[in-house]
PDB file of C-alpha atoms in Angstrom:
ATOM      1  CA  UNK A1043     -17.079 -36.964  18.438  1.00 52.00           C
ATOM      2  CA  UNK A1044     -19.128 -33.698  19.913  1.00 54.00           C
ATOM      3  CA  UNK A1045     -23.247 -33.403  19.433  1.00 52.00           C
ATOM      4  CA  UNK A1046     -21.930 -30.917  17.183  1.00 57.00           C
ATOM      5  CA  UNK A1047     -20.398 -33.229  14.918  1.00 57.00           C
ATOM      6  CA  UNK A1048     -22.347 -36.441  15.425  1.00 68.00           C
ATOM      7  CA  UNK A1049     -24.903 -35.800  12.419  1.00 68.00           C
ATOM      8  CA  UNK A1050     -27.444 -38.585  14.090  1.00 56.00           C
ATOM      9  CA  UNK A1051     -27.445 -36.123  17.419  1.00 66.00           C
ATOM     10  CA  UNK A1052     -27.160 -33.018  15.173  1.00 72.00           C
ATOM     11  CA  UNK A1053     -30.243 -34.259  13.148  1.00 64.00           C
ATOM     12  CA  UNK A1054     -32.399 -35.356  15.985  1.00 66.00           C
ATOM     13  CA  UNK A1055     -31.236 -32.161  17.632  1.00 71.00           C
ATOM     14  CA  UNK A1056     -32.729 -30.182  14.640  1.00 66.00           C
ATOM     15  CA  UNK A1057     -36.188 -32.760  14.816  1.00 64.00           C
ATOM     16  CA  UNK A1058     -36.575 -31.747  18.186  1.00 64.00           C
ATOM     17  CA  UNK A1059     -36.075 -28.133  18.396  1.00 69.00           C
ATOM     18  CA  UNK A1060     -38.665 -27.360  15.021  1.00 69.00           C
ATOM     19  CA  UNK A1061     -41.033 -29.626  17.068  1.00 66.00           C
ATOM     20  CA  UNK A1062     -41.022 -27.425  19.756  1.00 66.00           C
ATOM     21  CA  UNK A1063     -41.184 -24.411  17.794  1.00 66.00           C
ATOM     22  CA  UNK A1064     -44.320 -25.897  15.672  1.00 68.00           C
ATOM     23  CA  UNK A1065     -47.452 -23.880  16.247  1.00 65.00           C
ATOM     24  CA  UNK A1066     -49.325 -27.160  16.359  1.00 62.00           C
ATOM     25  CA  UNK A1067     -46.935 -28.829  19.289  1.00 73.00           C
ATOM     26  CA  UNK A1068     -48.079 -27.535  22.456  1.00 79.00           C
ATOM     27  CA  UNK A1069     -48.233 -31.108  23.655  1.00 85.00           C
ATOM     28  CA  UNK A1070     -44.540 -31.892  22.931  1.00 87.00           C
ATOM     29  CA  UNK A1071     -43.319 -31.119  26.254  1.00 87.00           C
ATOM     30  CA  UNK A1072     -45.909 -33.986  27.998  1.00 90.00           C
ATOM     31  CA  UNK A1073     -44.829 -36.273  24.628  1.00 90.00           C
ATOM     32  CA  UNK A1074     -41.067 -36.141  26.357  1.00 89.00           C
ATOM     33  CA  UNK A1075     -41.799 -36.248  29.930  1.00 89.00           C
ATOM     34  CA  UNK A1076     -44.596 -39.295  29.235  1.00 89.00           C
ATOM     35  CA  UNK A1077     -41.569 -41.075  27.294  1.00 90.00           C
ATOM     36  CA  UNK A1078     -38.960 -40.563  29.691  1.00 88.00           C
ATOM     37  CA  UNK A1079     -40.940 -41.603  32.646  1.00 86.00           C
ATOM     38  CA  UNK A1080     -42.109 -44.982  30.987  1.00 86.00           C
ATOM     39  CA  UNK A1081     -39.065 -45.639  29.345  1.00 84.00           C
ATOM     40  CA  UNK A1082     -37.494 -45.825  33.028  1.00 83.00           C
ATOM     41  CA  UNK A1083     -40.841 -47.880  34.664  1.00 82.00           C
ATOM     42  CA  UNK A1084     -40.774 -51.559  35.631  1.00 83.00           C
ATOM     43  CA  UNK A1085     -43.564 -52.164  33.194  1.00 79.00           C
ATOM     44  CA  UNK A1086     -41.367 -51.410  30.481  1.00 82.00           C
ATOM     45  CA  UNK A1087     -38.442 -54.075  31.790  1.00 86.00           C
ATOM     46  CA  UNK A1088     -41.200 -56.673  32.202  1.00 85.00           C
ATOM     47  CA  UNK A1089     -42.537 -56.282  28.939  1.00 83.00           C
ATOM     48  CA  UNK A1090     -39.049 -56.401  27.547  1.00 86.00           C
ATOM     49  CA  UNK A1091     -38.166 -59.775  29.552  1.00 88.00           C
ATOM     50  CA  UNK A1092     -41.805 -61.036  28.140  1.00 84.00           C
ATOM     51  CA  UNK A1093     -40.760 -60.666  24.473  1.00 83.00           C
ATOM     52  CA  UNK A1094     -37.185 -61.358  24.795  1.00 86.00           C
ATOM     53  CA  UNK A1095     -38.370 -65.122  26.317  1.00 83.00           C
ATOM     54  CA  UNK A1096     -41.201 -65.629  23.659  1.00 77.00           C
ATOM     55  CA  UNK A1097     -39.898 -63.834  20.785  1.00 80.00           C
ATOM     56  CA  UNK A1098     -36.160 -64.379  21.110  1.00 82.00           C
ATOM     57  CA  UNK A1099     -35.132 -66.773  23.380  1.00 82.00           C
ATOM     58  CA  UNK A1100     -37.105 -69.478  22.234  1.00 78.00           C
ATOM     59  CA  UNK A1101     -35.996 -69.376  18.675  1.00 77.00           C
ATOM     60  CA  UNK A1102     -32.649 -69.059  19.648  1.00 79.00           C
ATOM     61  CA  UNK A1103     -33.362 -72.530  21.327  1.00 76.00           C
ATOM     62  CA  UNK A1104     -35.245 -74.048  18.314  1.00 72.00           C
ATOM     63  CA  UNK A1105     -32.798 -73.169  15.484  1.00 74.00           C
ATOM     64  CA  UNK A1106     -29.093 -73.207  17.470  1.00 75.00           C
ATOM     65  CA  UNK A1107     -29.715 -76.054  20.529  1.00 70.00           C
ATOM     66  CA  UNK A1108     -29.713 -79.680  20.414  1.00 70.00           C
ATOM     67  CA  UNK A1109     -33.483 -79.251  21.806  1.00 58.00           C
ATOM     68  CA  UNK A1110     -34.933 -77.834  18.702  1.00 56.00           C
ATOM     69  CA  UNK A1111     -32.626 -79.606  16.097  1.00 56.00           C
ATOM     70  CA  UNK A1112     -35.280 -80.876  13.889  1.00 51.00           C
ATOM     71  CA  UNK A1113     -36.277 -77.126  13.751  1.00 48.00           C
ATOM     72  CA  UNK A1114     -32.988 -75.777  12.114  1.00 48.00           C
ATOM     73  CA  UNK A1115     -33.999 -76.121   8.614  1.00 48.00           C
ATOM     74  CA  UNK A1116     -34.364 -72.677   7.046  1.00 43.00           C
ATOM     75  CA  UNK A1117     -37.860 -73.690   5.667  1.00 44.00           C
ATOM     76  CA  UNK A1118     -39.078 -73.938   9.177  1.00 50.00           C
ATOM     77  CA  UNK A1119     -37.940 -70.902  10.197  1.00 51.00           C
ATOM     78  CA  UNK A1120     -40.795 -68.946   9.291  1.00 50.00           C
ATOM     79  CA  UNK A1121     -42.999 -71.805  11.546  1.00 55.00           C
ATOM     80  CA  UNK A1122     -41.626 -70.398  14.597  1.00 55.00           C
ATOM     81  CA  UNK A1123     -43.888 -67.359  14.486  1.00 57.00           C
ATOM     82  CA  UNK A1124     -46.890 -68.652  12.450  1.00 53.00           C
ATOM     83  CA  UNK A1125     -48.803 -68.545  16.021  1.00 56.00           C
ATOM     84  CA  UNK A1126     -47.406 -65.518  17.023  1.00 75.00           C
ATOM     85  CA  UNK A1127     -50.422 -63.320  15.814  1.00 80.00           C
ATOM     86  CA  UNK A1128     -52.834 -65.107  18.256  1.00 82.00           C
ATOM     87  CA  UNK A1129     -49.986 -64.529  21.107  1.00 83.00           C
ATOM     88  CA  UNK A1130     -49.716 -61.091  20.020  1.00 88.00           C
ATOM     89  CA  UNK A1131     -53.178 -60.248  19.616  1.00 92.00           C
ATOM     90  CA  UNK A1132     -53.484 -61.248  23.669  1.00 92.00           C
ATOM     91  CA  UNK A1133     -50.085 -59.690  25.074  1.00 90.00           C
ATOM     92  CA  UNK A1134     -50.245 -56.533  23.351  1.00 93.00           C
ATOM     93  CA  UNK A1135     -53.505 -55.776  24.504  1.00 95.00           C
ATOM     94  CA  UNK A1136     -52.341 -56.236  28.033  1.00 94.00           C
ATOM     95  CA  UNK A1137     -49.183 -54.561  28.017  1.00 92.00           C
ATOM     96  CA  UNK A1138     -51.132 -51.244  26.452  1.00 94.00           C
ATOM     97  CA  UNK A1139     -53.327 -51.383  29.394  1.00 95.00           C
ATOM     98  CA  UNK A1140     -50.917 -51.923  31.984  1.00 91.00           C
ATOM     99  CA  UNK A1141     -48.747 -48.957  30.279  1.00 89.00           C
ATOM    100  CA  UNK A1142     -51.786 -46.342  29.966  1.00 93.00           C
ATOM    101  CA  UNK A1143     -55.013 -47.309  32.543  1.00 93.00           C
ATOM    102  CA  UNK A1144     -52.927 -44.601  35.333  1.00 92.00           C
ATOM    103  CA  UNK A1145     -52.253 -42.136  32.765  1.00 92.00           C
ATOM    104  CA  UNK A1146     -55.010 -39.206  33.737  1.00 94.00           C
ATOM    105  CA  UNK A1147     -57.280 -41.188  36.615  1.00 93.00           C
ATOM    106  CA  UNK A1148     -54.282 -42.328  38.345  1.00 92.00           C
ATOM    107  CA  UNK A1149     -52.943 -38.315  38.273  1.00 91.00           C
ATOM    108  CA  UNK A1150     -56.300 -37.074  38.796  1.00 91.00           C
ATOM    109  CA  UNK A1151     -56.061 -39.227  42.146  1.00 90.00           C
ATOM    110  CA  UNK A1152     -52.468 -38.018  43.225  1.00 89.00           C
ATOM    111  CA  UNK A1153     -53.422 -34.590  42.370  1.00 87.00           C
ATOM    112  CA  UNK A1154     -50.533 -34.165  39.997  1.00 89.00           C
ATOM    113  CA  UNK A1155     -52.807 -33.233  37.227  1.00 88.00           C
ATOM    114  CA  UNK A1156     -53.970 -30.102  38.720  1.00 88.00           C
ATOM    115  CA  UNK A1157     -50.343 -29.585  38.780  1.00 88.00           C
ATOM    116  CA  UNK A1158     -50.334 -30.223  35.308  1.00 86.00           C
ATOM    117  CA  UNK A1159     -52.989 -28.351  34.223  1.00 84.00           C
ATOM    118  CA  UNK A1160     -51.609 -25.133  35.823  1.00 85.00           C
ATOM    119  CA  UNK A1161     -48.995 -25.117  33.423  1.00 84.00           C
ATOM    120  CA  UNK A1162     -50.251 -23.554  30.133  1.00 85.00           C
ATOM    121  CA  UNK A1163     -51.669 -27.065  28.620  1.00 86.00           C
ATOM    122  CA  UNK A1164     -55.002 -27.859  27.414  1.00 89.00           C
ATOM    123  CA  UNK A1165     -56.962 -31.020  28.151  1.00 91.00           C
ATOM    124  CA  UNK A1166     -56.609 -31.701  24.482  1.00 92.00           C
ATOM    125  CA  UNK A1167     -52.929 -31.269  25.035  1.00 91.00           C
ATOM    126  CA  UNK A1168     -52.849 -33.827  28.032  1.00 93.00           C
ATOM    127  CA  UNK A1169     -54.647 -36.115  26.033  1.00 94.00           C
ATOM    128  CA  UNK A1170     -52.374 -36.216  22.775  1.00 94.00           C
ATOM    129  CA  UNK A1171     -49.241 -35.641  24.946  1.00 93.00           C
ATOM    130  CA  UNK A1172     -49.994 -38.862  26.755  1.00 94.00           C
ATOM    131  CA  UNK A1173     -51.266 -41.097  23.978  1.00 96.00           C
ATOM    132  CA  UNK A1174     -48.127 -40.487  21.973  1.00 95.00           C
ATOM    133  CA  UNK A1175     -45.782 -40.556  24.763  1.00 94.00           C
ATOM    134  CA  UNK A1176     -46.914 -43.851  26.079  1.00 94.00           C
ATOM    135  CA  UNK A1177     -47.278 -45.288  22.346  1.00 95.00           C
ATOM    136  CA  UNK A1178     -43.652 -44.150  21.545  1.00 94.00           C
ATOM    137  CA  UNK A1179     -42.455 -45.907  24.816  1.00 92.00           C
ATOM    138  CA  UNK A1180     -44.115 -49.151  24.326  1.00 92.00           C
ATOM    139  CA  UNK A1181     -43.620 -49.047  20.271  1.00 94.00           C
ATOM    140  CA  UNK A1182     -39.695 -48.555  20.711  1.00 92.00           C
ATOM    141  CA  UNK A1183     -39.673 -51.591  22.899  1.00 91.00           C
ATOM    142  CA  UNK A1184     -41.723 -53.296  20.393  1.00 91.00           C
ATOM    143  CA  UNK A1185     -39.121 -52.611  17.701  1.00 92.00           C
ATOM    144  CA  UNK A1186     -36.030 -52.977  19.629  1.00 92.00           C
ATOM    145  CA  UNK A1187     -37.835 -56.701  20.171  1.00 89.00           C
ATOM    146  CA  UNK A1188     -38.252 -57.470  16.448  1.00 89.00           C
ATOM    147  CA  UNK A1189     -34.993 -56.489  15.387  1.00 90.00           C
ATOM    148  CA  UNK A1190     -33.207 -58.659  17.612  1.00 89.00           C
ATOM    149  CA  UNK A1191     -35.980 -61.487  16.705  1.00 85.00           C
ATOM    150  CA  UNK A1192     -34.582 -60.831  12.996  1.00 85.00           C
ATOM    151  CA  UNK A1193     -31.063 -61.506  13.567  1.00 87.00           C
ATOM    152  CA  UNK A1194     -31.548 -64.057  15.605  1.00 83.00           C
ATOM    153  CA  UNK A1195     -33.744 -66.022  12.569  1.00 78.00           C
ATOM    154  CA  UNK A1196     -31.000 -63.982   9.900  1.00 79.00           C
ATOM    155  CA  UNK A1197     -27.977 -66.726  10.174  1.00 78.00           C
ATOM    156  CA  UNK A1198     -30.237 -69.634   9.451  1.00 71.00           C
ATOM    157  CA  UNK A1199     -32.422 -68.304   6.768  1.00 67.00           C
ATOM    158  CA  UNK A1200     -30.041 -66.101   5.076  1.00 65.00           C
ATOM    159  CA  UNK A1201     -31.447 -64.651   1.797  1.00 64.00           C
ATOM    160  CA  UNK A1202     -34.354 -66.891   2.245  1.00 64.00           C
ATOM    161  CA  UNK A1203     -35.825 -64.552   5.271  1.00 68.00           C
ATOM    162  CA  UNK A1204     -39.330 -63.353   4.827  1.00 72.00           C
ATOM    163  CA  UNK A1205     -38.848 -59.839   5.254  1.00 77.00           C
ATOM    164  CA  UNK A1206     -41.697 -58.794   3.737  1.00 80.00           C
ATOM    165  CA  UNK A1207     -43.902 -61.151   6.025  1.00 79.00           C
ATOM    166  CA  UNK A1208     -42.048 -59.716   9.240  1.00 82.00           C
ATOM    167  CA  UNK A1209     -42.852 -56.075   7.904  1.00 87.00           C
ATOM    168  CA  UNK A1210     -46.030 -56.530   7.679  1.00 88.00           C
ATOM    169  CA  UNK A1211     -46.503 -58.571  10.853  1.00 88.00           C
ATOM    170  CA  UNK A1212     -44.532 -55.953  12.759  1.00 90.00           C
ATOM    171  CA  UNK A1213     -46.180 -53.348  11.335  1.00 94.00           C
ATOM    172  CA  UNK A1214     -49.784 -54.586  11.849  1.00 95.00           C
ATOM    173  CA  UNK A1215     -48.928 -55.031  15.558  1.00 95.00           C
ATOM    174  CA  UNK A1216     -47.826 -51.837  16.518  1.00 96.00           C
ATOM    175  CA  UNK A1217     -50.959 -50.573  14.884  1.00 97.00           C
ATOM    176  CA  UNK A1218     -52.564 -52.996  17.312  1.00 97.00           C
ATOM    177  CA  UNK A1219     -50.419 -51.303  20.303  1.00 96.00           C
ATOM    178  CA  UNK A1220     -51.508 -47.640  19.065  1.00 97.00           C
ATOM    179  CA  UNK A1221     -55.230 -49.020  19.005  1.00 98.00           C
ATOM    180  CA  UNK A1222     -55.159 -50.205  22.742  1.00 97.00           C
ATOM    181  CA  UNK A1223     -53.333 -47.625  23.779  1.00 97.00           C
ATOM    182  CA  UNK A1224     -56.163 -44.977  22.527  1.00 97.00           C
ATOM    183  CA  UNK A1225     -58.642 -47.778  24.143  1.00 98.00           C
ATOM    184  CA  UNK A1226     -57.111 -47.186  27.563  1.00 97.00           C
ATOM    185  CA  UNK A1227     -56.302 -44.097  27.614  1.00 97.00           C
ATOM    186  CA  UNK A1228     -59.728 -43.224  26.456  1.00 96.00           C
ATOM    187  CA  UNK A1229     -60.966 -45.561  29.888  1.00 97.00           C
ATOM    188  CA  UNK A1230     -58.509 -43.535  32.075  1.00 96.00           C
ATOM    189  CA  UNK A1231     -59.685 -40.085  30.837  1.00 96.00           C
ATOM    190  CA  UNK A1232     -63.169 -40.971  31.002  1.00 95.00           C
ATOM    191  CA  UNK A1233     -62.875 -42.336  34.919  1.00 94.00           C
ATOM    192  CA  UNK A1234     -61.930 -40.427  37.494  1.00 91.00           C
ATOM    193  CA  UNK A1235     -60.225 -43.127  39.524  1.00 92.00           C
ATOM    194  CA  UNK A1236     -57.169 -45.566  38.669  1.00 93.00           C
ATOM    195  CA  UNK A1237     -59.153 -48.447  39.971  1.00 94.00           C
ATOM    196  CA  UNK A1238     -62.017 -47.526  37.703  1.00 95.00           C
ATOM    197  CA  UNK A1239     -60.259 -47.157  34.413  1.00 96.00           C
ATOM    198  CA  UNK A1240     -58.616 -50.501  34.778  1.00 96.00           C
ATOM    199  CA  UNK A1241     -62.027 -52.202  35.617  1.00 97.00           C
ATOM    200  CA  UNK A1242     -63.072 -50.644  32.520  1.00 97.00           C
ATOM    201  CA  UNK A1243     -60.638 -51.171  30.105  1.00 96.00           C
ATOM    202  CA  UNK A1244     -59.591 -55.109  31.369  1.00 96.00           C
ATOM    203  CA  UNK A1245     -63.476 -55.890  31.273  1.00 97.00           C
ATOM    204  CA  UNK A1246     -64.035 -54.691  27.896  1.00 97.00           C
ATOM    205  CA  UNK A1247     -61.062 -56.590  26.914  1.00 97.00           C
ATOM    206  CA  UNK A1248     -61.835 -59.614  28.760  1.00 96.00           C
ATOM    207  CA  UNK A1249     -65.261 -59.749  26.875  1.00 96.00           C
ATOM    208  CA  UNK A1250     -63.767 -59.046  23.840  1.00 95.00           C
ATOM    209  CA  UNK A1251     -61.349 -62.345  24.381  1.00 93.00           C
ATOM    210  CA  UNK A1252     -63.526 -64.445  26.049  1.00 93.00           C
ATOM    211  CA  UNK A1253     -67.310 -64.013  24.578  1.00 94.00           C
ATOM    212  CA  UNK A1254     -67.360 -61.599  21.774  1.00 93.00           C
ATOM    213  CA  UNK A1255     -67.108 -64.338  19.569  1.00 89.00           C
ATOM    214  CA  UNK A1256     -69.690 -66.164  21.060  1.00 90.00           C
ATOM    215  CA  UNK A1257     -71.913 -63.602  21.111  1.00 92.00           C
ATOM    216  CA  UNK A1258     -71.362 -62.819  17.360  1.00 89.00           C
ATOM    217  CA  UNK A1259     -71.982 -66.436  16.600  1.00 87.00           C
ATOM    218  CA  UNK A1260     -75.474 -66.877  19.027  1.00 89.00           C
ATOM    219  CA  UNK A1261     -76.585 -63.343  16.991  1.00 90.00           C
ATOM    220  CA  UNK A1262     -76.187 -64.827  13.631  1.00 85.00           C
ATOM    221  CA  UNK A1263     -77.850 -68.168  14.352  1.00 86.00           C
ATOM    222  CA  UNK A1264     -81.110 -66.580  16.696  1.00 90.00           C
ATOM    223  CA  UNK A1265     -81.402 -64.379  13.447  1.00 88.00           C
ATOM    224  CA  UNK A1266     -81.358 -67.811  11.450  1.00 84.00           C
ATOM    225  CA  UNK A1267     -83.937 -69.568  13.673  1.00 86.00           C
ATOM    226  CA  UNK A1268     -86.440 -66.809  15.187  1.00 85.00           C
ATOM    227  CA  UNK A1269     -86.268 -64.244  12.157  1.00 83.00           C
ATOM    228  CA  UNK A1270     -86.181 -66.484   9.390  1.00 82.00           C
ATOM    229  CA  UNK A1271     -82.918 -64.485   8.220  1.00 83.00           C
ATOM    230  CA  UNK A1272     -81.358 -66.906   5.365  1.00 85.00           C
ATOM    231  CA  UNK A1273     -78.092 -69.109   6.157  1.00 83.00           C
ATOM    232  CA  UNK A1274     -75.687 -67.023   4.203  1.00 83.00           C
ATOM    233  CA  UNK A1275     -76.951 -63.883   5.620  1.00 86.00           C
ATOM    234  CA  UNK A1276     -76.620 -64.956   9.350  1.00 87.00           C
ATOM    235  CA  UNK A1277     -73.322 -66.102   8.217  1.00 86.00           C
ATOM    236  CA  UNK A1278     -72.399 -62.702   6.815  1.00 87.00           C
ATOM    237  CA  UNK A1279     -73.807 -61.090   9.804  1.00 90.00           C
ATOM    238  CA  UNK A1280     -71.467 -63.645  11.983  1.00 89.00           C
ATOM    239  CA  UNK A1281     -68.428 -62.194  10.677  1.00 89.00           C
ATOM    240  CA  UNK A1282     -69.127 -58.734  10.365  1.00 92.00           C
ATOM    241  CA  UNK A1283     -69.784 -58.669  14.055  1.00 93.00           C
ATOM    242  CA  UNK A1284     -66.653 -61.308  14.850  1.00 92.00           C
ATOM    243  CA  UNK A1285     -64.572 -58.505  12.427  1.00 93.00           C
ATOM    244  CA  UNK A1286     -65.680 -55.766  14.916  1.00 96.00           C
ATOM    245  CA  UNK A1287     -63.659 -57.368  17.264  1.00 96.00           C
ATOM    246  CA  UNK A1288     -60.334 -55.322  17.007  1.00 96.00           C
ATOM    247  CA  UNK A1289     -58.137 -58.652  18.132  1.00 95.00           C
ATOM    248  CA  UNK A1290     -59.658 -60.753  15.624  1.00 93.00           C
ATOM    249  CA  UNK A1291     -59.555 -57.924  13.049  1.00 94.00           C
ATOM    250  CA  UNK A1292     -55.938 -57.450  13.435  1.00 95.00           C
ATOM    251  CA  UNK A1293     -55.583 -61.552  13.028  1.00 90.00           C
ATOM    252  CA  UNK A1294     -57.585 -61.505  10.097  1.00 89.00           C
ATOM    253  CA  UNK A1295     -55.233 -58.798   8.428  1.00 91.00           C
ATOM    254  CA  UNK A1296     -52.563 -60.624   9.293  1.00 89.00           C
ATOM    255  CA  UNK A1297     -53.248 -63.369   7.637  1.00 85.00           C
ATOM    256  CA  UNK A1298     -54.535 -61.769   4.363  1.00 83.00           C
ATOM    257  CA  UNK A1299     -51.661 -59.991   3.797  1.00 79.00           C
ATOM    258  CA  UNK A1300     -48.597 -62.516   5.034  1.00 70.00           C
ATOM    259  CA  UNK A1301     -50.201 -65.583   3.694  1.00 66.00           C
ATOM    260  CA  UNK A1302     -49.942 -65.563  -0.253  1.00 58.00           C
ATOM    261  CA  UNK A1303     -51.758 -68.996  -0.586  1.00 53.00           C
ATOM    262  CA  UNK A1304     -55.121 -67.885   1.254  1.00 57.00           C
ATOM    263  CA  UNK A1305     -57.756 -65.907  -0.565  1.00 63.00           C
ATOM    264  CA  UNK A1306     -59.416 -63.171   1.383  1.00 65.00           C
ATOM    265  CA  UNK A1307     -62.678 -65.663   1.210  1.00 69.00           C
ATOM    266  CA  UNK A1308     -60.622 -68.253   3.072  1.00 74.00           C
ATOM    267  CA  UNK A1309     -59.362 -66.262   5.713  1.00 73.00           C
ATOM    268  CA  UNK A1310     -62.856 -65.155   6.358  1.00 71.00           C
ATOM    269  CA  UNK A1311     -64.320 -68.667   6.007  1.00 70.00           C
ATOM    270  CA  UNK A1312     -61.745 -69.572   8.848  1.00 73.00           C
ATOM    271  CA  UNK A1313     -63.401 -67.072  11.243  1.00 69.00           C
ATOM    272  CA  UNK A1314     -66.711 -69.244  11.979  1.00 62.00           C
ATOM    273  CA  UNK A1315     -64.303 -72.238  12.399  1.00 58.00           C
ATOM    274  CA  UNK A1316     -64.427 -73.708  15.972  1.00 52.00           C
ATOM    275  CA  UNK A1317     -63.474 -76.815  15.564  1.00 44.00           C
ATOM    276  CA  UNK A1318     -63.908 -79.972  13.877  1.00 40.00           C
ATOM    277  CA  UNK A1319     -68.045 -79.845  14.108  1.00 39.00           C
ATOM    278  CA  UNK A1320     -67.472 -76.235  12.348  1.00 58.00           C
ATOM    279  CA  UNK A1321     -65.688 -77.559   8.960  1.00 58.00           C
ATOM    280  CA  UNK A1322     -68.727 -77.989   7.371  1.00 66.00           C
ATOM    281  CA  UNK A1323     -70.056 -74.097   8.294  1.00 72.00           C
ATOM    282  CA  UNK A1324     -66.439 -72.385   6.906  1.00 75.00           C
ATOM    283  CA  UNK A1325     -66.724 -74.573   3.721  1.00 77.00           C
ATOM    284  CA  UNK A1326     -70.391 -73.066   3.394  1.00 77.00           C
ATOM    285  CA  UNK A1327     -69.194 -69.476   4.414  1.00 78.00           C
ATOM    286  CA  UNK A1328     -66.183 -69.960   1.621  1.00 77.00           C
ATOM    287  CA  UNK A1329     -69.150 -70.974  -0.620  1.00 77.00           C
ATOM    288  CA  UNK A1330     -70.561 -67.992   0.211  1.00 75.00           C
ATOM    289  CA  UNK A1331     -67.879 -65.491  -0.091  1.00 76.00           C
ATOM    290  CA  UNK A1332     -65.762 -67.155  -2.969  1.00 74.00           C
ATOM    291  CA  UNK A1333     -67.495 -64.664  -5.218  1.00 70.00           C
ATOM    292  CA  UNK A1334     -67.604 -61.240  -3.887  1.00 77.00           C
ATOM    293  CA  UNK A1335     -66.227 -60.449  -0.478  1.00 81.00           C
ATOM    294  CA  UNK A1336     -68.381 -57.594   0.932  1.00 85.00           C
ATOM    295  CA  UNK A1337     -66.532 -54.030   2.066  1.00 88.00           C
ATOM    296  CA  UNK A1338     -67.704 -54.643   5.373  1.00 88.00           C
ATOM    297  CA  UNK A1339     -65.297 -57.898   5.216  1.00 87.00           C
ATOM    298  CA  UNK A1340     -62.577 -56.345   3.523  1.00 88.00           C
ATOM    299  CA  UNK A1341     -59.341 -56.107   4.495  1.00 90.00           C
ATOM    300  CA  UNK A1342     -59.429 -51.991   4.509  1.00 92.00           C
ATOM    301  CA  UNK A1343     -62.480 -52.175   6.458  1.00 94.00           C
ATOM    302  CA  UNK A1344     -60.716 -54.152   9.337  1.00 94.00           C
ATOM    303  CA  UNK A1345     -57.918 -51.973   9.339  1.00 96.00           C
ATOM    304  CA  UNK A1346     -60.483 -48.770   9.917  1.00 97.00           C
ATOM    305  CA  UNK A1347     -62.124 -51.164  12.891  1.00 97.00           C
ATOM    306  CA  UNK A1348     -58.553 -51.101  14.509  1.00 97.00           C
ATOM    307  CA  UNK A1349     -58.408 -47.473  13.965  1.00 97.00           C
ATOM    308  CA  UNK A1350     -61.861 -46.856  15.248  1.00 98.00           C
ATOM    309  CA  UNK A1351     -60.765 -48.571  18.545  1.00 97.00           C
ATOM    310  CA  UNK A1352     -58.457 -46.034  19.467  1.00 97.00           C
ATOM    311  CA  UNK A1353     -60.132 -43.029  18.179  1.00 97.00           C
ATOM    312  CA  UNK A1354     -63.636 -43.892  19.498  1.00 97.00           C
ATOM    313  CA  UNK A1355     -62.750 -44.384  23.448  1.00 97.00           C
ATOM    314  CA  UNK A1356     -60.458 -41.550  22.782  1.00 96.00           C
ATOM    315  CA  UNK A1357     -63.032 -39.340  22.022  1.00 96.00           C
ATOM    316  CA  UNK A1358     -65.569 -40.405  24.611  1.00 96.00           C
ATOM    317  CA  UNK A1359     -62.976 -40.040  27.153  1.00 96.00           C
ATOM    318  CA  UNK A1360     -62.064 -36.436  25.929  1.00 95.00           C
ATOM    319  CA  UNK A1361     -65.784 -35.394  26.195  1.00 95.00           C
ATOM    320  CA  UNK A1362     -66.143 -36.834  29.881  1.00 95.00           C
ATOM    321  CA  UNK A1363     -62.227 -35.602  31.090  1.00 93.00           C
ATOM    322  CA  UNK A1364     -62.953 -32.040  29.545  1.00 90.00           C
ATOM    323  CA  UNK A1365     -66.069 -31.483  31.249  1.00 85.00           C
ATOM    324  CA  UNK A1366     -64.615 -32.946  34.366  1.00 79.00           C
ATOM    325  CA  UNK A1367     -64.131 -31.178  38.151  1.00 77.00           C
ATOM    326  CA  UNK A1368     -60.555 -31.976  38.706  1.00 70.00           C
TER     327      UNK A1368
END
């Protein structure tokens, strides 16, 4: 069947032509180049292998091999991925940073950015094109892995498979990928070398991963002990600060939208939990939030946090990039 007869290829060709002819899509050729370049890199292959191993191979072993005979009940299929939001909240940012930190700063170092800017593109076109192109490359990889995971679960779970759970989990995971693609691209645009952009992006992520939660809890305790702030207020401040972490916002959104048995108050209360000794604080937080969850701890606000971590670094990076001498 020729491309002219194939309806799918004809549709894709029509969409491609429409976008190229749009006055708002001067960045579209950059998107196509970025996507084509990235999809052929080893980074995509490594990412695919990691996700195939963790999200596809492990469920196959657990469900269909003698090693996982205790996990063969359909009711246990969902438990195979119950920890995946925590895993994804680490792997996705690392992958996004690895995909993007050289996007602009690396080309500035090599001098290839001057060649790109000699073409009829603005610096805004470069930012938008690289954002969409890099995001589509990682999103395409993730979508393929997610489809394979569903196909693995389907024979065992049958009609009991929780498609609603998976669609929400995967949708939020794609948003998390966009968040850190934008964040890392902002760092790349703001710095002159790839090494500096990696230091900025990786350094901030490591702080978010290892220290942000402790800093939030310490701030709440400090206000309660030395500023005479009420216990209920200090807990709300701690929860708010923790929710400003995009990986925590992602985890909270996944818990809230995929766990029908947990209330928003319960999910937020779990954010103060740090082990057995924190059980009392978690119950205290739940009692405070059970009546009404403040807007700054709500699911919509958590979603705004995710988007803000994409948009704000991009805006800062663009301003610095726009005024930089290449």
